[in-house]
XYZ file of N, CA, C and O in Angstrom:
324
model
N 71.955 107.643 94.849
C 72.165 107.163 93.482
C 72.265 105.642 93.504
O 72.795 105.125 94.488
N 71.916 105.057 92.748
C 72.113 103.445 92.239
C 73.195 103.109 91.976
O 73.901 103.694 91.154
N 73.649 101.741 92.858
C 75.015 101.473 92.487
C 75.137 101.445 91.137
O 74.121 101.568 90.453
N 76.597 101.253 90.441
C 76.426 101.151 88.884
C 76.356 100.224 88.223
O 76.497 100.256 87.000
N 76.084 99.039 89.001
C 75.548 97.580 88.313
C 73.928 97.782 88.340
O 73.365 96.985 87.590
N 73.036 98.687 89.049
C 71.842 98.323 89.052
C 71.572 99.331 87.972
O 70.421 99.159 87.571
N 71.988 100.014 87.533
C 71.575 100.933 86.133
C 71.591 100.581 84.952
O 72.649 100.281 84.399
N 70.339 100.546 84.296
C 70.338 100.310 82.720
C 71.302 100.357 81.810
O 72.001 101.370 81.828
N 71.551 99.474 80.955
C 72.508 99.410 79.835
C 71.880 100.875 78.996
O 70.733 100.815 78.554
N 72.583 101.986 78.840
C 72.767 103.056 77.796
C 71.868 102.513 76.417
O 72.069 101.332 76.131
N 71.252 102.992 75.859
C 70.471 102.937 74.919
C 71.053 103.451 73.740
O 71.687 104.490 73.925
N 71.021 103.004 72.522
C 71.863 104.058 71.820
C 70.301 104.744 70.972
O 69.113 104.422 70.997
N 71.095 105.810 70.280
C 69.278 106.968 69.929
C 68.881 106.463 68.986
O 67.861 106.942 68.489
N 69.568 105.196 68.300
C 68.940 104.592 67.182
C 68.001 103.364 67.954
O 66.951 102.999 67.424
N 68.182 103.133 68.452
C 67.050 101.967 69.409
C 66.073 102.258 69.522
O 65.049 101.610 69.305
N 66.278 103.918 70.107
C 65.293 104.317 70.891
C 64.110 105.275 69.873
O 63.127 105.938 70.205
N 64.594 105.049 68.814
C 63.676 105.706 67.305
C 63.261 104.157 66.787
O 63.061 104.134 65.572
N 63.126 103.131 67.318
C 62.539 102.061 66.552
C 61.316 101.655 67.565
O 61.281 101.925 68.765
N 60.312 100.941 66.809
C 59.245 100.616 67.684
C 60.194 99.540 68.368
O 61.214 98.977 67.972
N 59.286 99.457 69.838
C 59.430 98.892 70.744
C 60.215 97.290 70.302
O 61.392 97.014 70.532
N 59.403 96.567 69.760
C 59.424 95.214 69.279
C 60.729 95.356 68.475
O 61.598 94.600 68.909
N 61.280 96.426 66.987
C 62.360 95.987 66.480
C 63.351 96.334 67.525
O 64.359 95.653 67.334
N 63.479 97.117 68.553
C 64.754 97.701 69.264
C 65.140 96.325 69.731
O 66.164 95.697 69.461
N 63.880 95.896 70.662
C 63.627 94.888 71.700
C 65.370 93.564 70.606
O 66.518 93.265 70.935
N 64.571 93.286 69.489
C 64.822 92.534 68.555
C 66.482 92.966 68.017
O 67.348 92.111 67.834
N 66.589 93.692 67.920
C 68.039 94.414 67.363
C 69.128 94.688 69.245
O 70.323 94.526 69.492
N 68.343 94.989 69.844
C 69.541 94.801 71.180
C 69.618 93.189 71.934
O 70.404 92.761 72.779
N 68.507 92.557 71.270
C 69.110 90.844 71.600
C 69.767 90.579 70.541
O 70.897 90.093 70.596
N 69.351 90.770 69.779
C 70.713 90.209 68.771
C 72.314 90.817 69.170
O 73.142 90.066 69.685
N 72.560 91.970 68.924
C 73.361 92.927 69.491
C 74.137 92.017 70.652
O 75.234 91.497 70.448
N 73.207 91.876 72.223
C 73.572 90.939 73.136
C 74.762 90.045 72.661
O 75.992 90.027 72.695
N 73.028 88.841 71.900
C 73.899 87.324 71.855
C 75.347 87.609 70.528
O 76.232 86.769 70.366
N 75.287 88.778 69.828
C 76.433 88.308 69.384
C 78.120 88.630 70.085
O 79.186 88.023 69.982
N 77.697 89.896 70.816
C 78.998 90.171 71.901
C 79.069 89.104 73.126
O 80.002 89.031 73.926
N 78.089 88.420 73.120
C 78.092 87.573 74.510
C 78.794 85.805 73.567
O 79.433 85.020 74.268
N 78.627 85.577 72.565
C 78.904 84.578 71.884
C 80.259 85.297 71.565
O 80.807 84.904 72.595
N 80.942 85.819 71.134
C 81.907 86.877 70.424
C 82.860 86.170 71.492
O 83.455 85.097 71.389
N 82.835 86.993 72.445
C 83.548 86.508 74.047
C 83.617 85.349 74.383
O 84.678 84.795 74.673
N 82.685 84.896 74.394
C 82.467 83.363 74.484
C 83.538 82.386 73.815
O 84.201 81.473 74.307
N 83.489 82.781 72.822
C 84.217 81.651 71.824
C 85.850 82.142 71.846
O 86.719 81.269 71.828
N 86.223 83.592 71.886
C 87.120 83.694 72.421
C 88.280 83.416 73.511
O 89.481 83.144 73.491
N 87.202 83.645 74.538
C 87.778 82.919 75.828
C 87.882 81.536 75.730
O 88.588 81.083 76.631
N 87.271 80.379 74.680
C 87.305 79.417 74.752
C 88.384 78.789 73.496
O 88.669 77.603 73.329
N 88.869 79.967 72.693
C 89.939 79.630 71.391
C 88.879 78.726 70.240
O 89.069 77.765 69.495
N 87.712 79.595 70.551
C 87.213 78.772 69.212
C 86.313 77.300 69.411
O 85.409 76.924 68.665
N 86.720 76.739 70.372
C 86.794 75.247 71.112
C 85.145 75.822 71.107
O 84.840 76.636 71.979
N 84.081 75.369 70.088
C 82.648 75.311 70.388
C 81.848 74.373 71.366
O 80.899 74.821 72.009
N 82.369 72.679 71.494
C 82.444 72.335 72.944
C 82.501 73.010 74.389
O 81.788 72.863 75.381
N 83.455 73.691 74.171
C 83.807 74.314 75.717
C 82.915 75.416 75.941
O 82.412 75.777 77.004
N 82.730 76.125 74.252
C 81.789 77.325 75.066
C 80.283 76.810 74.891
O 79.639 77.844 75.069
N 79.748 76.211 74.744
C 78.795 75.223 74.231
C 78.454 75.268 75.887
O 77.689 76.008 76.506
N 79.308 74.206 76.335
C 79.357 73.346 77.904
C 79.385 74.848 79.211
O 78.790 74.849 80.289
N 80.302 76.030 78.619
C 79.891 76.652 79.637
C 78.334 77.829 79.002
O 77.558 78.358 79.798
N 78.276 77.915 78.136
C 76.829 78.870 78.042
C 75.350 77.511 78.512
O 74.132 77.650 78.627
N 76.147 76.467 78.643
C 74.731 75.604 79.540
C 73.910 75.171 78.353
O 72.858 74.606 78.649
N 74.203 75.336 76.920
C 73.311 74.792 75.628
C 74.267 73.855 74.431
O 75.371 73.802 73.888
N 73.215 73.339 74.486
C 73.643 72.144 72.874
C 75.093 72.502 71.814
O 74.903 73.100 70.755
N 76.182 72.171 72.133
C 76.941 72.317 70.572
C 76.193 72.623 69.324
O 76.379 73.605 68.607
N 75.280 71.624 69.137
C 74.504 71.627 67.648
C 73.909 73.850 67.402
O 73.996 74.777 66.596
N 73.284 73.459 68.978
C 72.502 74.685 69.023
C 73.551 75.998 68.835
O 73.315 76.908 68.040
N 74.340 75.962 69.402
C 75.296 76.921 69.849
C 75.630 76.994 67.723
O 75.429 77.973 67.003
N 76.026 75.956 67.402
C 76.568 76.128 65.767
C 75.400 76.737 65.245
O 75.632 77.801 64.670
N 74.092 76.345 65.275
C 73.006 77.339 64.770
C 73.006 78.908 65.242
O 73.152 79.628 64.254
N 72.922 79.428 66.096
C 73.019 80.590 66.556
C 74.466 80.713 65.790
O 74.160 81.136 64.676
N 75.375 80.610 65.820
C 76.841 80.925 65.247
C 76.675 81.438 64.032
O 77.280 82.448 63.674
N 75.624 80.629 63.081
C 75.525 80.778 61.691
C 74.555 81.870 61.230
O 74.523 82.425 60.132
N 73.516 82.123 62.646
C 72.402 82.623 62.614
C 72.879 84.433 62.785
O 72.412 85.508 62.407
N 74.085 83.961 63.590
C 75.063 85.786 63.676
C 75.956 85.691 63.117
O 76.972 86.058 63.707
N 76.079 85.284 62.029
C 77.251 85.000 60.481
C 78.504 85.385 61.639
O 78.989 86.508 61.784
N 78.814 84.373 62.270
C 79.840 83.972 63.250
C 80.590 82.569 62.987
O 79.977 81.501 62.972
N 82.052 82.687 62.772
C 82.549 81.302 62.526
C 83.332 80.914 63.815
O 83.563 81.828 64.606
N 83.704 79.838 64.071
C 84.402 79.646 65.145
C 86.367 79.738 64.667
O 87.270 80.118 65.412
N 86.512 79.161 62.966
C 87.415 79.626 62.357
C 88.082 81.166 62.936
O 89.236 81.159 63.364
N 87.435 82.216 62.920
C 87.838 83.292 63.435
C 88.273 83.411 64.854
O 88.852 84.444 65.189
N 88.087 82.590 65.609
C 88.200 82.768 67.161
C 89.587 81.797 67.439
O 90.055 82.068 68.545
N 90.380 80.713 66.705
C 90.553 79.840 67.239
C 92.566 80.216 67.719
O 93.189 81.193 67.304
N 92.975 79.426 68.383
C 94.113 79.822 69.153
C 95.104 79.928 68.096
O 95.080 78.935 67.369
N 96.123 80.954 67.707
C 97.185 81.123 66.319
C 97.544 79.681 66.691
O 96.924 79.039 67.538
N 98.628 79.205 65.973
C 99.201 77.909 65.615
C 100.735 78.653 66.076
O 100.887 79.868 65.951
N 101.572 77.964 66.491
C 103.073 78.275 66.671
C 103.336 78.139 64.885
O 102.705 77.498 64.044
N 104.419 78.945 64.773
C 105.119 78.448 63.307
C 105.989 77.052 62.761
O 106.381 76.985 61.596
């Protein structure tokens, strides 16, 4: 058997009922928004930091943000009272 890092990400049966091209299209999106999601989390929001570690542009990173109706508002560290 294949270790369990070398096995395919699970498909869900709605993917797998779309032509090739929209699945393709709907599980990158899917991806970049749990991979940005995390991202900005681990970073409290701080779009710099996750910017600097995903290796791309602030500017860019705010386009994609807007592009997965993603705010960084939502991610950012509570405030003490």
């Amino acid at each position: 058997a294949p270790a369990p890092d070398a096995r395919p990400a699970a498909l869900g049966r709605e993917l797998v009922d779309l032509p090739w091209r929209e699945a393709r299209g709907a599980a990158l999106r899917a991806f970049e928004r749990s991979y940005f999601e995390r991202l900005l989390s681990e970073c409290d929001g701080r779009v710099g930091e996750a910017a600097r570690r995903a290796d791309i542009d602030p500017r860019s990173l705010y386009d994609k943000l807007r592009a997965l109706g993603l705010r960084r508002e939502d991610f950012l560290a509570p405030r003490p009272p």
